[in-house]
CSV table of C-alpha atoms in Angstrom, one decimal:
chain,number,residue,atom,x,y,z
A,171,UNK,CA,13.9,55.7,-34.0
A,172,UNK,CA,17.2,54.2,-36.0
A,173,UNK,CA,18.9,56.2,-39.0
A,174,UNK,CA,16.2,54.9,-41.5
A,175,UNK,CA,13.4,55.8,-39.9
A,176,UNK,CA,15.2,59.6,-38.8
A,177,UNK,CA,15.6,59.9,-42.7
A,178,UNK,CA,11.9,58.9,-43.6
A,179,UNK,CA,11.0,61.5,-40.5
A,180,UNK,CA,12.7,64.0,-42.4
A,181,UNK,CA,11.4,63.6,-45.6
A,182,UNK,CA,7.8,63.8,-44.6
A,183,UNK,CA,8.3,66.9,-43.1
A,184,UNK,CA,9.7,68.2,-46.2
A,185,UNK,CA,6.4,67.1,-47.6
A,186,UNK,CA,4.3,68.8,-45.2
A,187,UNK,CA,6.5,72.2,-45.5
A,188,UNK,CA,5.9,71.8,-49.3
A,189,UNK,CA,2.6,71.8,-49.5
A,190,UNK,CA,2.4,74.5,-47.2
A,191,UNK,CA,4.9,76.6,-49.3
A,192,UNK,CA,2.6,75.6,-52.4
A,193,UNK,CA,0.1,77.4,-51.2
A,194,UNK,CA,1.6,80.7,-49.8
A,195,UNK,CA,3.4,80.9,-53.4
A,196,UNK,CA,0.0,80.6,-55.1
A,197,UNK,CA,-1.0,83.2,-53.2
A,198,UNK,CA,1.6,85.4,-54.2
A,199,UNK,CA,1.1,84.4,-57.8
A,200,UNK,CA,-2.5,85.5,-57.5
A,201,UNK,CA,-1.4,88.7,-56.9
A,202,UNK,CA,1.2,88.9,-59.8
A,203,UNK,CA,-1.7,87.8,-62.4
A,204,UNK,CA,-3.7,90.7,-60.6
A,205,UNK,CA,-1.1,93.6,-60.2
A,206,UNK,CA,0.6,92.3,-64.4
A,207,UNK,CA,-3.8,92.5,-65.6
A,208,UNK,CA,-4.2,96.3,-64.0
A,209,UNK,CA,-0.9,97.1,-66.7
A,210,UNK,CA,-2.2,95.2,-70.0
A,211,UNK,CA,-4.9,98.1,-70.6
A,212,UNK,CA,-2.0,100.7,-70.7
A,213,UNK,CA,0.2,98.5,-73.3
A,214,UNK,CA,0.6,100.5,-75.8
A,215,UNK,CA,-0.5,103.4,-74.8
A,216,UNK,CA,1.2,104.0,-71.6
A,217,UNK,CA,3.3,106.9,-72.7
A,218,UNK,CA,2.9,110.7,-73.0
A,219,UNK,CA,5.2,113.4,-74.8
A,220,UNK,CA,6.7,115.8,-72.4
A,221,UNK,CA,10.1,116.9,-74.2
A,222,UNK,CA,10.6,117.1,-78.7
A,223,UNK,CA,8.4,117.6,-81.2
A,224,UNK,CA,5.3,115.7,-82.0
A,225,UNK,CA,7.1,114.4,-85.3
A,226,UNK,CA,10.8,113.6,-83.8
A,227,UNK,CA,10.6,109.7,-83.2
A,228,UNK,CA,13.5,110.5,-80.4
A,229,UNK,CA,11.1,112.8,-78.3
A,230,UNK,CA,11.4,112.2,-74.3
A,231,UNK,CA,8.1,111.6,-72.5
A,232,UNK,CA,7.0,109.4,-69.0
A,233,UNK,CA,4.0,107.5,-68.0
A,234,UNK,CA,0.9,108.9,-68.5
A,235,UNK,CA,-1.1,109.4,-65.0
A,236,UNK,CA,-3.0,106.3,-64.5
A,237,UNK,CA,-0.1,104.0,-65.9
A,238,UNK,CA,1.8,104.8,-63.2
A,239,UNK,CA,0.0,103.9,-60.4
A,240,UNK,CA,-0.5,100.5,-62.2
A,241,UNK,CA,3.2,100.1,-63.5
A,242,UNK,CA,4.3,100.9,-59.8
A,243,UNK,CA,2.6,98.8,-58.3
A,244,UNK,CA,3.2,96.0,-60.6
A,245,UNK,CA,6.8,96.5,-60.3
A,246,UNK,CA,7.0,96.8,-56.2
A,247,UNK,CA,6.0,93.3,-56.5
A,248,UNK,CA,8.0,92.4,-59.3
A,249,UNK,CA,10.9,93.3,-57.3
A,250,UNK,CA,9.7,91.6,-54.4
A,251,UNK,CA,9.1,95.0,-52.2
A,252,UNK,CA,7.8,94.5,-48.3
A,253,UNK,CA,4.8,96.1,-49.2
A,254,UNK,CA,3.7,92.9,-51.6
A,255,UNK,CA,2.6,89.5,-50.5
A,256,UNK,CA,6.5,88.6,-50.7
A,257,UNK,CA,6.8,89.7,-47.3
A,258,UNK,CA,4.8,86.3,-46.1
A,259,UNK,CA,7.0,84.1,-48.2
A,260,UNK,CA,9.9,86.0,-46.4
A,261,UNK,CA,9.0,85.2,-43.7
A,262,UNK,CA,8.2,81.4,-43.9
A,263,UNK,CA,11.2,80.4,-45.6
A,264,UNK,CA,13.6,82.0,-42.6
A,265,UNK,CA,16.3,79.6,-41.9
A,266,UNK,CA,15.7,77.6,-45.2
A,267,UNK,CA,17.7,77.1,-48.3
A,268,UNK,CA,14.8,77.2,-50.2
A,269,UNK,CA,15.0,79.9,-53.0
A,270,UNK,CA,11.5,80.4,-54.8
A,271,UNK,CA,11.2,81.8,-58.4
A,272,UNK,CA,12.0,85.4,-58.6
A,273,UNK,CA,12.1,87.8,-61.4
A,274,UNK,CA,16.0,87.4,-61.3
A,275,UNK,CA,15.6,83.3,-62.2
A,276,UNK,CA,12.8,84.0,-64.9
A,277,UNK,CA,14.8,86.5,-66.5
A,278,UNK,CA,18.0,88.0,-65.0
A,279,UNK,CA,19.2,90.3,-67.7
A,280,UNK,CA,16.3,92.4,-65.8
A,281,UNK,CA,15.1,94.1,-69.4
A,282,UNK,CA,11.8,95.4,-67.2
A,283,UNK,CA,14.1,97.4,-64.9
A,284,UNK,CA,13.4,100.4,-67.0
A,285,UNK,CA,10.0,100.2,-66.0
A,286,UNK,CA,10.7,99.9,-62.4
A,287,UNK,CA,12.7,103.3,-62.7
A,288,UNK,CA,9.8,105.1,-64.3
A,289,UNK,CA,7.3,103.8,-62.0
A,290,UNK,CA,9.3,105.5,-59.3
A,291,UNK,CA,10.9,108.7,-60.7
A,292,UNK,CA,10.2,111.5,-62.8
A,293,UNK,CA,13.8,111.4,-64.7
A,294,UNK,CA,15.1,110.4,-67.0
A,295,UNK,CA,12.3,110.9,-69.3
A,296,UNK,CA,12.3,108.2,-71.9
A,297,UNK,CA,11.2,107.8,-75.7
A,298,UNK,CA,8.2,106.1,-76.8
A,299,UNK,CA,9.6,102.9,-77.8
A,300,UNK,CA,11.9,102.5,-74.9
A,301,UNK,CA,9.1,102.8,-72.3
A,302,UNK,CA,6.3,100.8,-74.0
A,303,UNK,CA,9.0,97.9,-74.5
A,304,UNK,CA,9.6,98.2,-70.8
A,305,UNK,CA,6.5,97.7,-69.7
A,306,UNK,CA,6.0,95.0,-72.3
A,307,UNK,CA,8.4,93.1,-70.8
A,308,UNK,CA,7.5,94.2,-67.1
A,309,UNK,CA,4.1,92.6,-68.4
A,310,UNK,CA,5.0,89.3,-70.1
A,311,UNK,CA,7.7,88.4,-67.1
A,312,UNK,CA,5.1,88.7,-64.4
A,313,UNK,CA,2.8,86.6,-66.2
A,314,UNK,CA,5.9,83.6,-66.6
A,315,UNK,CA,6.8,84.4,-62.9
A,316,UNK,CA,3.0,83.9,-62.2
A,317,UNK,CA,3.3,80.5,-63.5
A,318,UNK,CA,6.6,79.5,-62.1
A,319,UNK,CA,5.3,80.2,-58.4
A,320,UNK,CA,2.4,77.8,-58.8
A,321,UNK,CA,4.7,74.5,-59.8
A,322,UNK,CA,5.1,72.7,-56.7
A,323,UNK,CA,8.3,73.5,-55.1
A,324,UNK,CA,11.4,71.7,-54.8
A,325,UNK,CA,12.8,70.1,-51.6
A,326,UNK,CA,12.4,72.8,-49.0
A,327,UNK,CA,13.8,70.6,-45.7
A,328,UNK,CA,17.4,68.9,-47.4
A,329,UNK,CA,17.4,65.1,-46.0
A,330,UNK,CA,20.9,64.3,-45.1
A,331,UNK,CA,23.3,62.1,-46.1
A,332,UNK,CA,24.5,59.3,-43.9
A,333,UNK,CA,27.4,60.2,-42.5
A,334,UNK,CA,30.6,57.4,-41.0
A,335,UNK,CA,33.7,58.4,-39.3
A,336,UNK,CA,36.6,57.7,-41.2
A,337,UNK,CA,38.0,54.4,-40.5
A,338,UNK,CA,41.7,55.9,-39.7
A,339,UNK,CA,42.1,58.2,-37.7
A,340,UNK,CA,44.0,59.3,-34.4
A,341,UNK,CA,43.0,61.5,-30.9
A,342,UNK,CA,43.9,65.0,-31.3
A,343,UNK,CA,47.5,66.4,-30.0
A,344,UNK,CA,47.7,66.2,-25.8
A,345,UNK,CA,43.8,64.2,-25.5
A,346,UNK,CA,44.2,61.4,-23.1
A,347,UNK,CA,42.1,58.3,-24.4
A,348,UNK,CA,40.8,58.1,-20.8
A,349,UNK,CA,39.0,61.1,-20.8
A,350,UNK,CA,38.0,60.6,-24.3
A,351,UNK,CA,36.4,57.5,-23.5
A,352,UNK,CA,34.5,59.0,-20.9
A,353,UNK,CA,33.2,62.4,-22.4
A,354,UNK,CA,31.8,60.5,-25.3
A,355,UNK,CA,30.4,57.9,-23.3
A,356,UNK,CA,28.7,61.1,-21.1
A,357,UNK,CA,27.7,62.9,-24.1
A,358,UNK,CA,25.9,59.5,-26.2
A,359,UNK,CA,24.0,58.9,-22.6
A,360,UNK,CA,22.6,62.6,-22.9
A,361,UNK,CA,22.2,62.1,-26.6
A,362,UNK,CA,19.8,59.3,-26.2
A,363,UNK,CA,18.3,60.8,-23.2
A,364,UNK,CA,17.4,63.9,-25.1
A,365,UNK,CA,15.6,61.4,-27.9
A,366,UNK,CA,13.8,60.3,-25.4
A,367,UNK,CA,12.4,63.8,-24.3
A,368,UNK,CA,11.6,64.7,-27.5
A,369,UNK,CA,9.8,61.8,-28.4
A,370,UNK,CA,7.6,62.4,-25.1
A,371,UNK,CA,7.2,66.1,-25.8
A,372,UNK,CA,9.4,66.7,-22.7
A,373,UNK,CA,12.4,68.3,-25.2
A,374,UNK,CA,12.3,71.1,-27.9
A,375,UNK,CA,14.3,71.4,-30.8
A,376,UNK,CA,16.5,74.3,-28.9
A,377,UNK,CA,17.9,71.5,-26.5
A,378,UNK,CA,18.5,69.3,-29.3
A,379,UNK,CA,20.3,72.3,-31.0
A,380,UNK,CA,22.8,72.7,-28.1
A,381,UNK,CA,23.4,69.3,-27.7
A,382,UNK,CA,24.5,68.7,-31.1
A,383,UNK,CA,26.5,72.2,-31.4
A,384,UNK,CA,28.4,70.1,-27.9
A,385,UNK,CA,28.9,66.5,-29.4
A,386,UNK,CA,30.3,68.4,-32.9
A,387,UNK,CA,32.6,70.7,-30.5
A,388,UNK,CA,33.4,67.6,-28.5
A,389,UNK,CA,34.9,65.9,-31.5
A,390,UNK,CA,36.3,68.7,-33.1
A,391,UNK,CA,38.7,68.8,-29.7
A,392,UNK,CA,39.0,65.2,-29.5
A,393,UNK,CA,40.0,63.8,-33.1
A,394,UNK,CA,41.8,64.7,-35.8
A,395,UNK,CA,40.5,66.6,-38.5
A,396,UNK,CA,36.5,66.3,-37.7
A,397,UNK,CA,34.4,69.0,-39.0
A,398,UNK,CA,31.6,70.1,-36.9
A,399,UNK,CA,27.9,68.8,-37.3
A,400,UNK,CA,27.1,71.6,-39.7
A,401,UNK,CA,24.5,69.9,-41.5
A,402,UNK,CA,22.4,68.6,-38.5
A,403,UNK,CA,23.1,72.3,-36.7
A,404,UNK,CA,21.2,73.6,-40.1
A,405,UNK,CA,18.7,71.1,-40.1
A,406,UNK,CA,17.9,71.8,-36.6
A,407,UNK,CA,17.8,75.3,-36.9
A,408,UNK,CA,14.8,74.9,-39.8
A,409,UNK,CA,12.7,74.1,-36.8
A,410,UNK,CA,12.4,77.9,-36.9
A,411,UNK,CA,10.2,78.0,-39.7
A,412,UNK,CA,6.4,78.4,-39.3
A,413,UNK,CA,6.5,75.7,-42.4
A,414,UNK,CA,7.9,73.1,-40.4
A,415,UNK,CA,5.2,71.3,-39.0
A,416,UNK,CA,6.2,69.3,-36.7
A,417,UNK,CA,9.5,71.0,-35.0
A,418,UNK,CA,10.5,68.4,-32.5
A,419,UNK,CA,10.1,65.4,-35.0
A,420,UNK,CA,12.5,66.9,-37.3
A,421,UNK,CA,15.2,67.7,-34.0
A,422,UNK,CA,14.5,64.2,-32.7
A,423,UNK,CA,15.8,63.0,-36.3
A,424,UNK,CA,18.9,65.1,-36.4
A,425,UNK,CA,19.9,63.9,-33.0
A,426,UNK,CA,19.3,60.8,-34.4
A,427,UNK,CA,21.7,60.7,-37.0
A,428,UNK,CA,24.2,62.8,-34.6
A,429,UNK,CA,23.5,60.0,-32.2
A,430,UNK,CA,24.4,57.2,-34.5
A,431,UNK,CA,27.4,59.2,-35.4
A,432,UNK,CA,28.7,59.0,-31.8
A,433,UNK,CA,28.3,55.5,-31.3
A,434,UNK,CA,30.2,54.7,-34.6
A,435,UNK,CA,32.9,56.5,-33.2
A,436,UNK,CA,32.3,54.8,-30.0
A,437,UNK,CA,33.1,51.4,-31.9
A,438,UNK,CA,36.1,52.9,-33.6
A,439,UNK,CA,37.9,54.6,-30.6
A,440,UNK,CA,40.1,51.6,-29.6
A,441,UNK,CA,41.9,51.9,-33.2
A,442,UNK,CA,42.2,55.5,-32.8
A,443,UNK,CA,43.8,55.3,-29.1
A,444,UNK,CA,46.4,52.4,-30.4
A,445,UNK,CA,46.4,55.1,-33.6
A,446,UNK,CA,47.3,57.5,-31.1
A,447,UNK,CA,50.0,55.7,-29.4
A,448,UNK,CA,48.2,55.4,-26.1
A,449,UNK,CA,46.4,52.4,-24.4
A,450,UNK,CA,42.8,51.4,-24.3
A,451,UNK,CA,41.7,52.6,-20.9
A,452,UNK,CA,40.8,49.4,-18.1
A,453,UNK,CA,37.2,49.2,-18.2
A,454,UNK,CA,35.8,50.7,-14.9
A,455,UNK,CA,32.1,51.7,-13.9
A,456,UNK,CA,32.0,54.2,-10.7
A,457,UNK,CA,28.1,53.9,-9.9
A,458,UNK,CA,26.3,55.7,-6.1
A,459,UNK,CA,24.2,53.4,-5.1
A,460,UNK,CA,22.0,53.3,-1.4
A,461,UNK,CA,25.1,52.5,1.3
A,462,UNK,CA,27.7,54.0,-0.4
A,463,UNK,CA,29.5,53.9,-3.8
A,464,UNK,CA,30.2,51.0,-5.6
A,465,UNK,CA,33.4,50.4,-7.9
A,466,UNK,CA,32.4,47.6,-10.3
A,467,UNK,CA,35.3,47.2,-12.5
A,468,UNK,CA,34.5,43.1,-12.9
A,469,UNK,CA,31.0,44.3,-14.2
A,470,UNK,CA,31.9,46.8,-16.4
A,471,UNK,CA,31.7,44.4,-19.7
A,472,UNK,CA,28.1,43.5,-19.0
A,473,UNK,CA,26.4,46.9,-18.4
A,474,UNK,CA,28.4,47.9,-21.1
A,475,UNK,CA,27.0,45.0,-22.6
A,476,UNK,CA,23.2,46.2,-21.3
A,477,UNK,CA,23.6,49.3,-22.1
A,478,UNK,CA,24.7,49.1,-25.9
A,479,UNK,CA,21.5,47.0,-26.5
A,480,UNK,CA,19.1,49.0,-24.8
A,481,UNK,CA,20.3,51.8,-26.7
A,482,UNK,CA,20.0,50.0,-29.7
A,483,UNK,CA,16.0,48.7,-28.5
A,484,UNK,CA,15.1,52.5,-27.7
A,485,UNK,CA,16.3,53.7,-31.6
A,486,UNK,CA,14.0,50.6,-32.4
A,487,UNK,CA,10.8,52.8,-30.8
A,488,UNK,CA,10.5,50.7,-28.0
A,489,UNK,CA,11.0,53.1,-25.1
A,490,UNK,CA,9.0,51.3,-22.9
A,491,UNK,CA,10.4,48.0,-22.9
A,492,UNK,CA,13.9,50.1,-22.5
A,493,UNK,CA,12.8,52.2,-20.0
A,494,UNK,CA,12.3,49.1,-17.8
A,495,UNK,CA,15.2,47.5,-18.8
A,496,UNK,CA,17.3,50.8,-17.2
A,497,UNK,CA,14.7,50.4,-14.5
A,498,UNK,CA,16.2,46.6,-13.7
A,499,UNK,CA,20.0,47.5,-14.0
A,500,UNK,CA,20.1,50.7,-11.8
A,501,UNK,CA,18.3,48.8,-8.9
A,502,UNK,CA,20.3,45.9,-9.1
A,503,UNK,CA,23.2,48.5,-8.7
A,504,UNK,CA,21.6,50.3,-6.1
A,505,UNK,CA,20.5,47.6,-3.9
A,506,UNK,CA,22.5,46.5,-0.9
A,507,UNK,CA,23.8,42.6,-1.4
A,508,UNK,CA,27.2,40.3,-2.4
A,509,UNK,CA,29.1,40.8,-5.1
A,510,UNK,CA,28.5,37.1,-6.1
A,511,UNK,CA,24.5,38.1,-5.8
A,512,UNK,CA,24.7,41.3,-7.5
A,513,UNK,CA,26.5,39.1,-10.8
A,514,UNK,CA,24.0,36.5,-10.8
A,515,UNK,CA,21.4,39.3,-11.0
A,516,UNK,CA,23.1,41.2,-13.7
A,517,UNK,CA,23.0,37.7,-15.8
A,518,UNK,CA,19.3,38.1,-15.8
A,519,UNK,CA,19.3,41.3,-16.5
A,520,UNK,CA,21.5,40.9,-19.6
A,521,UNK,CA,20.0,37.7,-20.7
A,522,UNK,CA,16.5,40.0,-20.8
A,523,UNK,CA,18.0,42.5,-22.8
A,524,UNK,CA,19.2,39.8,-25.4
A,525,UNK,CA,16.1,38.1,-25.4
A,526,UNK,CA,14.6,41.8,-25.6
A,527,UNK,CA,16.3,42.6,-29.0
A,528,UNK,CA,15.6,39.3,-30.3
A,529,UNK,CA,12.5,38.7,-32.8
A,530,UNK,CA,9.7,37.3,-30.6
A,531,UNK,CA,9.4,34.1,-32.8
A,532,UNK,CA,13.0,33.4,-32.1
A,533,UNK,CA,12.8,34.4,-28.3
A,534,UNK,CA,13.1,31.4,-25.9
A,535,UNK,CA,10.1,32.3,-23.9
A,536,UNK,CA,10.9,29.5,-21.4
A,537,UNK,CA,14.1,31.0,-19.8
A,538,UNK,CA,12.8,34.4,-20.3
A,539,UNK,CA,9.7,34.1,-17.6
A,540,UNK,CA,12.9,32.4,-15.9
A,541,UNK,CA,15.2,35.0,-15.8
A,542,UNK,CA,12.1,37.3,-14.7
A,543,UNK,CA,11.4,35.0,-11.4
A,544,UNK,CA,14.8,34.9,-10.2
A,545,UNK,CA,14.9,38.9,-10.3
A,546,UNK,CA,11.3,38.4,-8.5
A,547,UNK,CA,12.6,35.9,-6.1
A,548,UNK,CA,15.9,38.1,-5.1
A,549,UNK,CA,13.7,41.3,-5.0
A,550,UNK,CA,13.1,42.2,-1.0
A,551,UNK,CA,10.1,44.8,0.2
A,552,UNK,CA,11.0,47.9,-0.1
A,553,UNK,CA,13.9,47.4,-2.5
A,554,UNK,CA,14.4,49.0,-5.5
A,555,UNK,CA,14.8,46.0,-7.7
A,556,UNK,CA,10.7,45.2,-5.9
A,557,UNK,CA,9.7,48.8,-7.3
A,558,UNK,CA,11.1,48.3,-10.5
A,559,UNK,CA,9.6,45.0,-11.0
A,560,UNK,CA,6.1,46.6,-9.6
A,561,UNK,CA,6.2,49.4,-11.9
A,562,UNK,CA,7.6,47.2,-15.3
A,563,UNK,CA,5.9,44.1,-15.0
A,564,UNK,CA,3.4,44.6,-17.5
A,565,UNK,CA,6.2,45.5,-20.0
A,566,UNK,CA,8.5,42.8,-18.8
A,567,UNK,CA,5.4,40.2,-18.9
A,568,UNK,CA,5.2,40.8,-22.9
A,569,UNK,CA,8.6,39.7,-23.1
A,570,UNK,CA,7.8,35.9,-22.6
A,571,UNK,CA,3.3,36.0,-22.7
């Protein structure tokens, strides 16, 4: 999965989440048209006298019996009490900055409060023409509110921006662009590691959660000035929503663009170290491998090399052919042989990762079933550059058939 197709991700789980808020708001609308058509008998003749003569127009009175219950319960819902259907749109919207139509939005000079107070209290007594306008208005609003809640809502999942490092900038105060190097090479290797668990259902969105709240922290320590990955932590954290249908597809996208972001500032690191005042570390890859370790600072450029295009074939969707890939360069490294052996092989490997990322109609099928058969040929029994090839070679066979 690359950036583009993390950002089309998100977006149709925003419409999946919308069409699921549609119909909880419709519900709760269905109850407003109910509660708002139990008070339109008693307009107009919801009041009693209680205080004042029958002829003062300034006489105190209060609902009569049976308008109460109906104004009450009219205005708990109104007001969005626990006790309504408001309690399920509550509770589906946790953790997203969705904000559905309320009596506040349709009308926030709140003229049916005085109803809400009467519905609930036996003071203050009110006049004739105070209460009946109140519950008028309690009325009318619940009917507009009714109609709001059944327009389809809004964005309820926010689809990101793409975000870039800045082009300037410099290691933070006292960070050594050794260690630098390192810890965000460590953390983009789990990064794309955890895309791959998610896309196979072996990840869930609260690992994906973690690992960006640690690449954000991670380059809040390292560079100047960087601001955590708020928006991707909020994006992630959506996943607790029973409207989000699909939880790890929208985590797998956020780590994703997190992702993308690390390797940007993968490319940009050299001109913050010189930024920095400080040298760009000699390449050096430390690999365990069967016989002891190996120290492989003449190969470093190459699996850097393999591994920057792999990455780059696994954001395309193509974990299989990636997978193998991995497969081919760890048990070249792993393998006992010669230096001079061991560099021949890595050619073929990196020549199949090239030929890998290129469009099949421009691949040179020819020196691809090449490179293949030289791996084949080197491979002993029992090796585990012969088990790789065993278990890939219907992947690796699609490369040149």
């Amino acid at each position: 999965m690359d950036v583009d197709a993390a950002r089309e991700a998100i977006r149709r789980q925003d419409r999946l989440a919308r069409q699921e808020l549609a119909v909880v708001l419709c519900r709760v609308a269905a109850e407003g048209d109910a509660l708002a058509d139990a008070v339109g008998p008693w307009l107009g003749n919801c009041w009693r006298r209680t205080v004042g003569s029958w002829r003062d127009p300034r006489a105190l009175g209060e609902l009569k019996g049976g308008a109460r219950e109906a104004v009450r319960a009219a205005a708990d819902w109104a007001w969005e009490e626990p006790t309504t259907s408001w309690s399920e749109v509550k509770a589906v919207l946790r953790d997203l900055p969705y904000h559905p139509p309320s009596m506040g939005s349709v009308d926030n000079t709140r003229h049916a409060y005085g109803a809400y107070e009467d519905a609930h209290q036996q003071r203050p007594f009110k006049t004739k023409r105070h209460l009946e306008a109140a519950v008028a208005d309690l009325h009318s609003l619940m009917k507009e509110l009714a109609r709001h809640l059944r327009e389809p809502p809004r964005e309820v999942l926010p689809v990101p921006e793409v975000l870039h490092p800045p082009r300037y900038g410099s290691l933070a105060k006292g960070r050594l662009a050794r260690l630098v190097v390192g810890d965000l090479t460590a953390m983009a290797e789990e990064g794309d590691s955890l895309e791959q668990r998610l896309a196979d259902g072996r990840a869930q969105w609260p690992e994906a959660l973690a690992w960006i709240e640690r690449a954000g922290s991670l380059l809040t320590a390292t560079l100047q000035g960087f601001q955590p990955f708020s928006r991707a932590e909020e994006g992630v954290r959506m996943c607790r929503s029973p409207l989000v249908p699909e939880p790890r597809v929208l985590a797998r996208a956020h780590t994703v663009l997190v992702l993308s972001y690390l390797r940007e500032v993968q490319a940009l690191m050299p001109d913050y170290i010189e930024a920095s005042g400080q040298r760009l570390p000699e390449p050096q890859v430390s690999m365990n491998f069967s016989g002891g370790t190996f120290i492989g600072g003449q190969f470093a450029a190459r699996i850097s090399n393999i591994h920057s295009t792999v990455a780059g074939i696994h954001q395309e969707g193509r974990t299989d052919v990636a997978e193998a890939l991995r497969a081919l360069e760890s048990a070249v490294l792993a393998d006992r042989m010669d230096d001079d052996r061991r560099s021949d092989l890595l050619d073929n490997v990196e020549y199949l990762t090239q030929a890998a990322a290129t469009p099949p109609e421009e691949r040179n099928r020819g020196l691809t079933r090449a490179a293949v058969a030289a791996l084949t040929t080197a491979a002993a029994g029992g090796s585990a550059l012969n088990a790789a090839l065993e278990t890939w070679s219907q992947v690796l066979h699609k490369l040149f058939g």
